[in-house]
mmCIF file of C-alpha atoms and ligand atoms in Angstrom:
data_model
loop_
_atom_site.group_PDB
_atom_site.id
_atom_site.type_symbol
_atom_site.label_atom_id
_atom_site.label_comp_id
_atom_site.label_asym_id
_atom_site.label_seq_id
_atom_site.Cartn_x
_atom_site.Cartn_y
_atom_site.Cartn_z
ATOM 1 C CA UNK A 1 80.352 101.175 77.959
ATOM 2 C CA UNK A 2 78.579 103.171 80.437
ATOM 3 C CA UNK A 3 81.001 105.870 81.607
ATOM 4 C CA UNK A 4 80.043 105.933 84.869
ATOM 5 C CA UNK A 5 82.876 104.157 86.995
ATOM 6 C CA UNK A 6 82.092 100.882 88.956
ATOM 7 C CA UNK A 7 84.384 98.691 90.981
ATOM 8 C CA UNK A 8 82.601 95.965 89.868
ATOM 9 C CA UNK A 9 83.863 96.329 86.134
ATOM 10 C CA UNK A 10 87.372 96.488 87.425
ATOM 11 C CA UNK A 11 87.395 93.338 89.020
ATOM 12 C CA UNK A 12 85.952 91.921 86.043
ATOM 13 C CA UNK A 13 88.172 93.266 83.801
ATOM 14 C CA UNK A 14 91.132 91.750 86.159
ATOM 15 C CA UNK A 15 89.116 88.566 86.616
ATOM 16 C CA UNK A 16 88.978 88.127 82.994
ATOM 17 C CA UNK A 17 92.820 89.165 82.419
ATOM 18 C CA UNK A 18 94.165 85.669 83.633
ATOM 19 C CA UNK A 19 94.128 82.443 81.398
ATOM 20 C CA UNK A 20 93.501 79.163 82.475
ATOM 21 C CA UNK A 21 97.081 78.627 82.724
ATOM 22 C CA UNK A 22 98.121 81.826 84.390
ATOM 23 C CA UNK A 23 98.664 84.187 81.568
ATOM 24 C CA UNK A 24 97.613 87.609 81.639
ATOM 25 C CA UNK A 25 95.617 89.005 78.723
ATOM 26 C CA UNK A 26 96.762 92.284 77.766
ATOM 27 C CA UNK A 27 93.388 93.069 76.361
ATOM 28 C CA UNK A 28 91.846 92.669 79.540
ATOM 29 C CA UNK A 29 94.492 94.234 81.592
ATOM 30 C CA UNK A 30 94.191 97.666 79.818
ATOM 31 C CA UNK A 31 90.407 97.124 80.339
ATOM 32 C CA UNK A 32 90.958 96.994 83.746
ATOM 33 C CA UNK A 33 93.218 100.461 83.415
ATOM 34 C CA UNK A 34 90.326 102.265 81.270
ATOM 35 C CA UNK A 35 87.994 101.737 83.902
ATOM 36 C CA UNK A 36 90.281 103.039 86.333
ATOM 37 C CA UNK A 37 90.973 106.087 84.390
ATOM 38 C CA UNK A 38 87.135 106.937 84.539
ATOM 39 C CA UNK A 39 87.054 106.781 88.162
ATOM 40 C CA UNK A 40 90.014 109.226 88.397
ATOM 41 C CA UNK A 41 88.258 111.346 85.899
ATOM 42 C CA UNK A 42 84.953 111.371 87.799
ATOM 43 C CA UNK A 43 87.222 112.813 90.759
ATOM 44 C CA UNK A 44 88.175 115.988 88.684
ATOM 45 C CA UNK A 45 90.608 117.892 87.053
ATOM 46 C CA UNK A 46 93.665 117.770 89.289
ATOM 47 C CA UNK A 47 94.072 114.264 88.343
ATOM 48 C CA UNK A 48 94.018 114.674 84.923
ATOM 49 C CA UNK A 49 97.984 114.701 84.563
ATOM 50 C CA UNK A 50 98.025 111.220 85.769
ATOM 51 C CA UNK A 51 95.282 109.903 83.776
ATOM 52 C CA UNK A 52 96.753 111.410 80.668
ATOM 53 C CA UNK A 53 99.714 109.369 81.553
ATOM 54 C CA UNK A 54 97.820 105.904 82.098
ATOM 55 C CA UNK A 55 95.348 106.716 78.821
ATOM 56 C CA UNK A 56 98.761 107.417 76.987
ATOM 57 C CA UNK A 57 100.069 104.238 78.129
ATOM 58 C CA UNK A 58 96.827 102.099 77.469
ATOM 59 C CA UNK A 59 96.661 103.682 73.918
ATOM 60 C CA UNK A 60 100.873 102.096 73.265
ATOM 61 C CA UNK A 61 99.725 99.140 73.927
ATOM 62 C CA UNK A 62 96.530 99.191 72.476
ATOM 63 C CA UNK A 63 98.487 99.944 68.986
ATOM 64 C CA UNK A 64 100.163 97.235 69.528
ATOM 65 C CA UNK A 65 97.536 94.789 70.254
ATOM 66 C CA UNK A 66 95.683 96.051 67.016
ATOM 67 C CA UNK A 67 98.815 96.335 65.058
ATOM 68 C CA UNK A 68 100.403 93.711 62.377
ATOM 69 C CA UNK A 69 102.418 92.120 65.126
ATOM 70 C CA UNK A 70 99.381 91.767 67.340
ATOM 71 C CA UNK A 71 99.075 88.158 67.765
ATOM 72 C CA UNK A 72 102.423 88.195 69.768
ATOM 73 C CA UNK A 73 100.797 90.935 72.237
ATOM 74 C CA UNK A 74 97.779 88.908 73.681
ATOM 75 C CA UNK A 75 99.194 88.198 76.859
ATOM 76 C CA UNK A 76 102.233 89.653 78.578
ATOM 77 C CA UNK A 77 103.786 86.512 78.456
ATOM 78 C CA UNK A 78 104.140 85.999 74.807
ATOM 79 C CA UNK A 79 104.944 90.310 74.286
ATOM 80 C CA UNK A 80 108.094 89.783 76.446
ATOM 81 C CA UNK A 81 108.925 86.652 74.579
ATOM 82 C CA UNK A 82 108.345 88.334 71.597
ATOM 83 C CA UNK A 83 109.886 91.740 71.980
ATOM 84 C CA UNK A 84 112.749 90.108 73.952
ATOM 85 C CA UNK A 85 113.781 87.539 71.074
ATOM 86 C CA UNK A 86 113.174 90.351 68.568
ATOM 87 C CA UNK A 87 115.748 92.929 70.661
ATOM 88 C CA UNK A 88 112.729 95.355 70.655
ATOM 89 C CA UNK A 89 113.354 96.410 74.155
ATOM 90 C CA UNK A 90 115.385 99.080 75.631
ATOM 91 C CA UNK A 91 117.420 97.489 78.358
ATOM 92 C CA UNK A 92 119.548 99.956 79.859
ATOM 93 C CA UNK A 93 119.118 103.197 78.377
ATOM 94 C CA UNK A 94 116.569 104.842 76.327
ATOM 95 C CA UNK A 95 117.297 104.290 72.597
ATOM 96 C CA UNK A 96 115.857 102.824 69.478
ATOM 97 C CA UNK A 97 112.835 101.348 71.665
ATOM 98 C CA UNK A 98 111.833 104.200 74.011
ATOM 99 C CA UNK A 99 108.109 102.965 73.927
ATOM 100 C CA UNK A 100 108.270 99.080 73.969
ATOM 101 C CA UNK A 101 105.588 97.287 75.153
ATOM 102 C CA UNK A 102 107.664 95.643 77.976
ATOM 103 C CA UNK A 103 108.758 99.257 79.508
ATOM 104 C CA UNK A 104 105.216 100.451 78.809
ATOM 105 C CA UNK A 105 103.448 97.475 81.026
ATOM 106 C CA UNK A 106 106.075 98.090 83.487
ATOM 107 C CA UNK A 107 104.947 101.552 84.595
ATOM 108 C CA UNK A 108 101.147 100.504 84.751
ATOM 109 C CA UNK A 109 102.769 97.161 86.575
ATOM 110 C CA UNK A 110 104.234 99.542 89.098
ATOM 111 C CA UNK A 111 101.109 101.432 89.757
ATOM 112 C CA UNK A 112 99.282 98.551 89.966
ATOM 113 C CA UNK A 113 100.991 97.890 93.587
ATOM 114 C CA UNK A 114 100.139 101.096 94.708
ATOM 115 C CA UNK A 115 96.720 100.624 93.852
ATOM 116 C CA UNK A 116 96.853 96.945 95.464
ATOM 117 C CA UNK A 117 98.003 98.720 98.629
ATOM 118 C CA UNK A 118 95.681 101.755 98.591
ATOM 119 C CA UNK A 119 92.649 99.459 98.219
ATOM 120 C CA UNK A 120 93.972 97.258 101.144
ATOM 121 C CA UNK A 121 94.117 100.271 103.346
ATOM 122 C CA UNK A 122 91.069 101.427 102.260
ATOM 123 C CA UNK A 123 89.197 98.406 102.992
ATOM 124 C CA UNK A 124 90.515 98.038 106.632
ATOM 125 C CA UNK A 125 90.002 101.817 107.294
ATOM 126 C CA UNK A 126 87.849 103.177 110.131
ATOM 127 C CA UNK A 127 85.340 105.993 109.398
ATOM 128 C CA UNK A 128 87.408 108.595 110.033
ATOM 129 C CA UNK A 129 90.584 107.188 107.815
ATOM 130 C CA UNK A 130 91.923 109.760 105.707
ATOM 131 C CA UNK A 131 92.227 108.872 101.933
ATOM 132 C CA UNK A 132 94.680 111.245 101.206
ATOM 133 C CA UNK A 133 97.119 109.496 103.803
ATOM 134 C CA UNK A 134 96.434 106.095 102.774
ATOM 135 C CA UNK A 135 96.845 107.264 99.289
ATOM 136 C CA UNK A 136 100.184 108.428 100.039
ATOM 137 C CA UNK A 137 101.245 106.014 102.252
ATOM 138 C CA UNK A 138 100.660 103.665 99.551
ATOM 139 C CA UNK A 139 102.452 105.737 97.156
ATOM 140 C CA UNK A 140 105.604 106.087 99.234
ATOM 141 C CA UNK A 141 105.880 102.408 99.565
ATOM 142 C CA UNK A 142 105.676 101.610 95.934
ATOM 143 C CA UNK A 143 105.586 103.869 92.994
ATOM 144 C CA UNK A 144 107.396 107.161 94.626
ATOM 145 C CA UNK A 145 110.658 105.070 94.529
ATOM 146 C CA UNK A 146 110.494 105.514 90.722
ATOM 147 C CA UNK A 147 109.256 108.843 90.489
ATOM 148 C CA UNK A 148 111.762 112.034 90.391
ATOM 149 C CA UNK A 149 111.386 114.790 92.800
ATOM 150 C CA UNK A 150 108.801 117.296 90.594
ATOM 151 C CA UNK A 151 106.467 114.579 90.269
ATOM 152 C CA UNK A 152 106.487 113.267 93.611
ATOM 153 C CA UNK A 153 105.772 116.645 94.387
ATOM 154 C CA UNK A 154 102.741 117.076 92.189
ATOM 155 C CA UNK A 155 101.265 113.859 93.185
ATOM 156 C CA UNK A 156 101.400 115.027 96.875
ATOM 157 C CA UNK A 157 98.873 117.862 95.700
ATOM 158 C CA UNK A 158 96.892 115.802 93.889
ATOM 159 C CA UNK A 159 96.333 113.486 97.033
ATOM 160 C CA UNK A 160 95.210 116.717 99.126
ATOM 161 C CA UNK A 161 92.268 117.068 96.887
ATOM 162 C CA UNK A 162 90.939 113.828 97.215
ATOM 163 C CA UNK A 163 87.711 113.532 98.550
ATOM 164 C CA UNK A 164 86.964 112.021 101.768
ATOM 165 C CA UNK A 165 86.296 108.135 102.375
ATOM 166 C CA UNK A 166 82.701 108.400 102.250
ATOM 167 C CA UNK A 167 82.407 110.143 98.604
ATOM 168 C CA UNK A 168 85.109 107.605 97.532
ATOM 169 C CA UNK A 169 82.902 104.639 98.809
ATOM 170 C CA UNK A 170 80.075 106.182 96.825
ATOM 171 C CA UNK A 171 81.774 107.023 93.636
ATOM 172 C CA UNK A 172 82.547 103.301 93.532
ATOM 173 C CA UNK A 173 79.219 102.712 92.775
ATOM 174 C CA UNK A 174 79.036 99.051 94.464
ATOM 175 C CA UNK A 175 76.304 99.440 96.654
ATOM 176 C CA UNK A 176 76.630 100.500 100.745
ATOM 177 C CA UNK A 177 80.097 100.591 102.524
ATOM 178 C CA UNK A 178 79.391 97.158 103.630
ATOM 179 C CA UNK A 179 79.056 96.094 100.294
ATOM 180 C CA UNK A 180 82.086 97.993 98.960
ATOM 181 C CA UNK A 181 84.517 96.415 101.582
ATOM 182 C CA UNK A 182 83.094 92.755 100.530
ATOM 183 C CA UNK A 183 83.756 93.823 96.930
ATOM 184 C CA UNK A 184 87.309 95.205 97.702
ATOM 185 C CA UNK A 185 87.844 91.817 99.593
ATOM 186 C CA UNK A 186 87.148 89.806 96.598
ATOM 187 C CA UNK A 187 89.041 92.079 94.342
ATOM 188 C CA UNK A 188 92.345 92.166 95.842
ATOM 189 C CA UNK A 189 93.679 88.599 95.990
ATOM 190 C CA UNK A 190 93.038 88.946 92.227
ATOM 191 C CA UNK A 191 94.948 92.076 91.787
ATOM 192 C CA UNK A 192 97.240 90.936 93.900
ATOM 193 C CA UNK A 193 97.815 87.654 91.708
ATOM 194 C CA UNK A 194 97.936 89.320 88.480
ATOM 195 C CA UNK A 195 100.606 91.713 89.929
ATOM 196 C CA UNK A 196 102.637 88.962 91.115
ATOM 197 C CA UNK A 197 102.500 86.616 87.984
ATOM 198 C CA UNK A 198 103.685 89.758 86.296
ATOM 199 C CA UNK A 199 106.627 90.647 88.689
ATOM 200 C CA UNK A 200 107.564 87.029 88.577
ATOM 201 C CA UNK A 201 107.971 87.365 84.820
ATOM 202 C CA UNK A 202 109.763 90.475 84.633
ATOM 203 C CA UNK A 203 111.857 89.679 87.497
ATOM 204 C CA UNK A 204 113.061 86.341 85.669
ATOM 205 C CA UNK A 205 113.756 88.188 82.660
ATOM 206 C CA UNK A 206 115.626 90.743 84.526
ATOM 207 C CA UNK A 207 113.233 93.496 82.938
ATOM 208 C CA UNK A 208 112.311 95.444 86.501
ATOM 209 C CA UNK A 209 114.423 98.277 85.606
ATOM 210 C CA UNK A 210 113.487 99.027 82.289
ATOM 211 C CA UNK A 211 114.282 102.702 81.521
HETATM 212 C C1 1PX B 1 92.341 108.029 93.348
HETATM 213 C C2 1PX B 1 93.474 108.928 93.244
HETATM 214 C C3 1PX B 1 94.300 108.700 92.270
HETATM 215 C C4 1PX B 1 95.770 108.595 92.883
HETATM 216 C C5 1PX B 1 97.046 108.353 91.741
HETATM 217 C C6 1PX B 1 98.082 107.698 92.319
HETATM 218 C C7 1PX B 1 99.231 107.413 91.945
HETATM 219 C C8 1PX B 1 100.004 108.371 91.506
HETATM 220 C C9 1PX B 1 100.821 108.244 90.213
HETATM 221 C C10 1PX B 1 101.425 109.226 89.891
HETATM 222 C C11 1PX B 1 101.773 109.451 88.182
HETATM 223 C C12 1PX B 1 101.987 110.953 87.580
HETATM 224 C C13 1PX B 1 102.210 110.800 86.252
HETATM 225 C C14 1PX B 1 103.531 111.006 85.587
HETATM 226 C C15 1PX B 1 104.173 109.493 85.328
HETATM 227 C C16 1PX B 1 104.907 109.164 84.338
HETATM 228 O O1 1PX B 1 106.089 110.230 84.694
HETATM 229 C C17 1PX B 1 105.519 107.982 85.085
HETATM 230 C C18 1PX B 1 106.591 107.092 84.405
HETATM 231 O O2 1PX B 1 105.997 107.345 82.882
HETATM 232 P P1 1PX B 1 107.693 107.135 81.936
HETATM 233 O O3 1PX B 1 108.344 106.218 82.479
HETATM 234 O O4 1PX B 1 106.663 107.000 80.568
HETATM 235 O O5 1PX B 1 108.025 108.926 82.194
HETATM 236 N N1 1PX B 1 104.301 107.134 84.854
HETATM 237 C C19 1PX B 1 103.691 106.347 85.651
HETATM 238 O O6 1PX B 1 104.398 105.922 86.900
HETATM 239 C C20 1PX B 1 102.596 105.480 85.465
HETATM 240 C C21 1PX B 1 101.778 105.994 86.388
HETATM 241 C C22 1PX B 1 100.414 105.496 86.634
HETATM 242 C C23 1PX B 1 99.423 105.924 87.832
HETATM 243 C C24 1PX B 1 98.242 105.281 87.811
HETATM 244 C C25 1PX B 1 97.148 105.663 88.816
HETATM 245 C C26 1PX B 1 96.193 104.840 88.758
HETATM 246 C C27 1PX B 1 94.991 105.633 89.499
HETATM 247 C C28 1PX B 1 93.835 104.812 89.573
HETATM 248 C C29 1PX B 1 92.947 105.248 91.016
HETATM 249 C C30 1PX B 1 91.854 104.498 91.175
HETATM 250 C C31 1PX B 1 91.123 104.456 92.646
HETATM 251 C C32 1PX B 1 90.629 103.471 93.150
HETATM 252 C C33 1PX B 1 89.370 103.197 92.760
HETATM 253 C C34 1PX B 1 88.571 101.918 93.191
#
Protein backbone atom coordinates (compact mmCIF):
# COMPACT_ATOMS: atom_id res chain seq x y z
CA UNK A 1 0.00 0.00 0.00
CA UNK A 2 1.35 3.42 -0.91
CA UNK A 3 2.30 5.54 2.06
CA UNK A 4 0.69 8.70 0.78
CA UNK A 5 -2.70 9.23 2.24
CA UNK A 6 -5.87 9.18 0.26
CA UNK A 7 -9.31 9.89 1.60
CA UNK A 8 -10.63 7.40 -0.92
CA UNK A 9 -8.83 4.55 0.82
CA UNK A 10 -10.27 5.52 4.19
CA UNK A 11 -13.68 5.44 2.61
CA UNK A 12 -13.03 2.06 1.03
CA UNK A 13 -11.79 0.58 4.30
CA UNK A 14 -14.84 1.70 6.26
CA UNK A 15 -17.12 0.60 3.46
CA UNK A 16 -15.53 -2.87 3.44
CA UNK A 17 -15.78 -3.02 7.21
CA UNK A 18 -19.54 -3.49 7.11
CA UNK A 19 -20.85 -6.97 6.46
CA UNK A 20 -24.18 -7.68 4.81
CA UNK A 21 -25.87 -8.24 8.14
CA UNK A 22 -24.30 -5.09 9.55
CA UNK A 23 -21.50 -6.58 11.55
CA UNK A 24 -18.21 -4.69 11.53
CA UNK A 25 -15.04 -6.43 10.36
CA UNK A 26 -12.15 -5.54 12.64
CA UNK A 27 -9.64 -6.09 9.85
CA UNK A 28 -11.05 -3.27 7.72
CA UNK A 29 -11.92 -1.07 10.68
CA UNK A 30 -8.26 -0.99 11.67
CA UNK A 31 -7.21 -0.61 8.03
CA UNK A 32 -9.25 2.61 8.01
CA UNK A 33 -7.41 3.77 11.11
CA UNK A 34 -4.09 2.86 9.56
CA UNK A 35 -4.87 5.20 6.68
CA UNK A 36 -5.76 7.98 9.08
CA UNK A 37 -2.45 7.46 10.87
CA UNK A 38 -0.57 7.98 7.62
CA UNK A 39 -2.51 11.19 7.14
CA UNK A 40 -1.52 12.39 10.59
CA UNK A 41 2.09 11.47 9.98
CA UNK A 42 2.14 13.58 6.88
CA UNK A 43 1.10 16.59 8.97
CA UNK A 44 4.28 16.58 11.02
CA UNK A 45 5.86 15.50 14.29
CA UNK A 46 3.57 17.47 16.59
CA UNK A 47 1.01 14.77 16.01
CA UNK A 48 3.24 11.83 16.68
CA UNK A 49 2.08 11.37 20.29
CA UNK A 50 -1.42 10.98 18.91
CA UNK A 51 -0.50 8.65 16.07
CA UNK A 52 1.65 6.52 18.39
CA UNK A 53 -1.35 5.86 20.58
CA UNK A 54 -3.48 4.90 17.59
CA UNK A 55 -0.73 2.65 16.20
CA UNK A 56 -0.43 0.97 19.58
CA UNK A 57 -4.16 0.27 19.67
CA UNK A 58 -4.22 -1.00 16.10
CA UNK A 59 -1.37 -3.34 17.04
CA UNK A 60 -3.23 -4.74 20.06
CA UNK A 61 -6.22 -5.56 17.88
CA UNK A 62 -4.04 -6.99 15.12
CA UNK A 63 -2.38 -9.28 17.63
CA UNK A 64 -5.75 -10.63 18.72
CA UNK A 65 -6.79 -11.06 15.13
CA UNK A 66 -3.69 -13.01 14.16
CA UNK A 67 -3.48 -14.87 17.48
CA UNK A 68 -4.82 -18.30 18.37
CA UNK A 69 -8.29 -16.92 19.19
CA UNK A 70 -8.28 -14.90 15.98
CA UNK A 71 -11.49 -16.41 14.68
CA UNK A 72 -13.37 -14.72 17.55
CA UNK A 73 -11.97 -11.37 16.53
CA UNK A 74 -13.31 -11.26 13.00
CA UNK A 75 -16.08 -8.80 13.78
CA UNK A 76 -16.64 -6.36 16.63
CA UNK A 77 -19.79 -8.34 17.43
CA UNK A 78 -17.96 -11.65 17.73
CA UNK A 79 -15.20 -10.05 19.78
CA UNK A 80 -17.66 -8.58 22.29
CA UNK A 81 -19.45 -11.89 22.65
CA UNK A 82 -16.25 -13.88 23.04
CA UNK A 83 -14.53 -11.56 25.49
CA UNK A 84 -17.62 -11.14 27.67
CA UNK A 85 -18.46 -14.84 27.75
CA UNK A 86 -14.91 -15.68 28.72
CA UNK A 87 -14.54 -12.84 31.22
CA UNK A 88 -11.69 -11.27 29.32
CA UNK A 89 -12.78 -7.68 29.97
CA UNK A 90 -12.07 -5.48 32.99
CA UNK A 91 -15.52 -4.01 33.51
CA UNK A 92 -15.15 -1.54 36.35
CA UNK A 93 -11.48 -1.02 37.00
CA UNK A 94 -8.30 -2.07 35.28
CA UNK A 95 -7.15 -5.45 36.49
CA UNK A 96 -6.06 -8.63 34.80
CA UNK A 97 -7.23 -7.60 31.32
CA UNK A 98 -5.98 -4.04 30.90
CA UNK A 99 -5.73 -4.38 27.13
CA UNK A 100 -8.87 -6.26 26.16
CA UNK A 101 -10.08 -5.93 22.60
CA UNK A 102 -13.29 -4.34 23.88
CA UNK A 103 -11.64 -1.49 25.79
CA UNK A 104 -9.02 -0.95 23.09
CA UNK A 105 -11.59 -0.69 20.35
CA UNK A 106 -13.72 1.61 22.51
CA UNK A 107 -10.89 4.19 22.41
CA UNK A 108 -10.87 4.13 18.63
CA UNK A 109 -14.64 4.17 18.58
CA UNK A 110 -14.75 7.38 20.60
CA UNK A 111 -12.17 8.88 18.27
CA UNK A 112 -14.32 7.90 15.29
CA UNK A 113 -17.02 10.19 16.64
CA UNK A 114 -14.48 12.99 16.73
CA UNK A 115 -13.59 12.22 13.13
CA UNK A 116 -17.22 12.27 12.06
CA UNK A 117 -17.84 15.64 13.73
CA UNK A 118 -14.65 17.12 12.37
CA UNK A 119 -15.16 15.95 8.79
CA UNK A 120 -18.71 17.25 8.82
CA UNK A 121 -17.41 20.66 9.85
CA UNK A 122 -14.74 20.52 7.19
CA UNK A 123 -17.26 19.52 4.56
CA UNK A 124 -19.60 22.41 5.30
CA UNK A 125 -16.89 24.99 6.00
CA UNK A 126 -16.31 28.09 3.96
CA UNK A 127 -12.97 29.21 2.55
CA UNK A 128 -12.09 31.24 5.60
CA UNK A 129 -12.85 28.34 7.97
CA UNK A 130 -10.10 27.50 10.44
CA UNK A 131 -9.20 23.83 10.75
CA UNK A 132 -7.89 24.35 14.28
CA UNK A 133 -11.29 25.63 15.38
CA UNK A 134 -13.15 22.84 13.60
CA UNK A 135 -10.86 20.29 15.19
CA UNK A 136 -11.14 21.61 18.69
CA UNK A 137 -14.91 22.14 18.52
CA UNK A 138 -15.31 18.55 17.38
CA UNK A 139 -12.90 17.41 20.08
CA UNK A 140 -14.68 19.27 22.88
CA UNK A 141 -17.95 17.73 21.80
CA UNK A 142 -16.61 14.19 21.85
CA UNK A 143 -13.25 12.82 22.94
CA UNK A 144 -12.36 15.58 25.37
CA UNK A 145 -14.90 14.26 27.86
CA UNK A 146 -12.82 11.09 28.13
CA UNK A 147 -9.42 12.73 28.43
CA UNK A 148 -7.72 14.12 31.54
CA UNK A 149 -6.59 17.72 31.69
CA UNK A 150 -3.00 17.08 30.66
CA UNK A 151 -3.97 15.29 27.45
CA UNK A 152 -6.54 17.98 26.63
CA UNK A 153 -3.78 20.59 26.99
CA UNK A 154 -1.38 18.69 24.74
CA UNK A 155 -4.09 18.15 22.17
CA UNK A 156 -4.86 21.88 22.23
CA UNK A 157 -1.23 22.63 21.41
CA UNK A 158 -1.25 20.13 18.54
CA UNK A 159 -4.40 21.70 17.08
CA UNK A 160 -2.60 25.03 16.78
CA UNK A 161 -0.07 23.36 14.48
CA UNK A 162 -2.70 22.17 12.03
CA UNK A 163 -2.31 23.42 8.47
CA UNK A 164 -4.99 25.60 6.94
CA UNK A 165 -8.04 24.39 5.12
CA UNK A 166 -6.45 24.55 1.65
CA UNK A 167 -3.47 22.41 2.61
CA UNK A 168 -5.79 20.02 4.39
CA UNK A 169 -7.85 19.54 1.26
CA UNK A 170 -4.71 19.02 -0.81
CA UNK A 171 -3.24 16.42 1.56
CA UNK A 172 -6.42 14.42 1.28
CA UNK A 173 -5.40 13.60 -2.27
CA UNK A 174 -8.90 13.42 -3.63
CA UNK A 175 -8.82 15.97 -6.42
CA UNK A 176 -9.92 19.59 -6.30
CA UNK A 177 -11.87 21.03 -3.41
CA UNK A 178 -15.26 20.34 -4.94
CA UNK A 179 -14.31 16.70 -5.36
CA UNK A 180 -13.04 16.47 -1.80
CA UNK A 181 -16.30 17.92 -0.51
CA UNK A 182 -18.25 15.41 -2.60
CA UNK A 183 -16.16 12.53 -1.32
CA UNK A 184 -16.63 13.72 2.24
CA UNK A 185 -20.35 13.74 1.62
CA UNK A 186 -20.10 10.16 0.50
CA UNK A 187 -17.84 9.05 3.36
CA UNK A 188 -19.67 10.60 6.26
CA UNK A 189 -22.86 8.50 6.23
CA UNK A 190 -20.68 5.38 6.13
CA UNK A 191 -18.51 6.45 9.02
CA UNK A 192 -21.63 7.49 10.92
CA UNK A 193 -23.20 4.10 10.33
CA UNK A 194 -20.16 2.16 11.50
CA UNK A 195 -20.05 4.42 14.53
CA UNK A 196 -23.73 3.91 15.34
CA UNK A 197 -23.62 0.14 14.99
CA UNK A 198 -20.69 -0.02 17.39
CA UNK A 199 -22.29 2.46 19.76
CA UNK A 200 -25.51 0.46 19.93
CA UNK A 201 -23.63 -2.79 20.47
CA UNK A 202 -21.53 -1.31 23.27
CA UNK A 203 -24.55 0.35 24.88
CA UNK A 204 -26.52 -2.86 24.82
CA UNK A 205 -23.69 -4.66 26.57
CA UNK A 206 -22.95 -1.82 29.03
CA UNK A 207 -19.45 -1.36 27.69
CA UNK A 208 -19.38 2.36 27.01
CA UNK A 209 -17.43 3.24 30.14
CA UNK A 210 -14.80 0.51 30.12
CA UNK A 211 -11.73 1.58 32.11
C1 LIG B 1 -5.72 15.83 11.86
C2 LIG B 1 -5.31 16.25 13.16
C3 LIG B 1 -5.32 15.24 14.20
C4 LIG B 1 -6.09 15.68 15.37
C5 LIG B 1 -6.43 14.56 16.26
C6 LIG B 1 -7.58 14.91 17.13
C7 LIG B 1 -7.97 13.91 18.11
C8 LIG B 1 -7.27 14.09 19.40
C9 LIG B 1 -6.93 12.81 20.04
C10 LIG B 1 -5.95 12.98 21.14
C11 LIG B 1 -5.32 11.73 21.58
C12 LIG B 1 -4.21 12.00 22.53
C13 LIG B 1 -3.28 10.86 22.76
C14 LIG B 1 -3.56 10.04 23.94
C15 LIG B 1 -4.51 9.24 24.04
C16 LIG B 1 -4.84 8.27 25.12
O1 LIG B 1 -4.61 8.78 26.40
C17 LIG B 1 -6.27 7.94 24.92
C18 LIG B 1 -6.77 6.95 25.94
O2 LIG B 1 -6.13 5.74 25.76
P1 LIG B 1 -5.88 4.81 27.05
O3 LIG B 1 -7.20 4.65 27.74
O4 LIG B 1 -5.32 3.53 26.50
O5 LIG B 1 -4.88 5.53 27.90
N1 LIG B 1 -6.44 7.47 23.58
C19 LIG B 1 -7.48 7.82 22.82
O6 LIG B 1 -8.41 8.48 23.22
C20 LIG B 1 -7.47 7.38 21.37
C21 LIG B 1 -7.15 8.58 20.58
C22 LIG B 1 -7.20 8.39 19.14
C23 LIG B 1 -6.98 9.66 18.41
C24 LIG B 1 -7.26 9.53 17.00
C25 LIG B 1 -6.99 10.71 16.20
C26 LIG B 1 -7.25 10.45 14.78
C27 LIG B 1 -6.83 11.49 13.88
C28 LIG B 1 -7.08 11.17 12.48
C29 LIG B 1 -6.79 12.33 11.63
C30 LIG B 1 -7.45 12.31 10.37
C31 LIG B 1 -7.86 13.62 9.92
C32 LIG B 1 -8.88 13.60 8.85
C33 LIG B 1 -8.39 13.30 7.52
C34 LIG B 1 -9.38 12.92 6.57
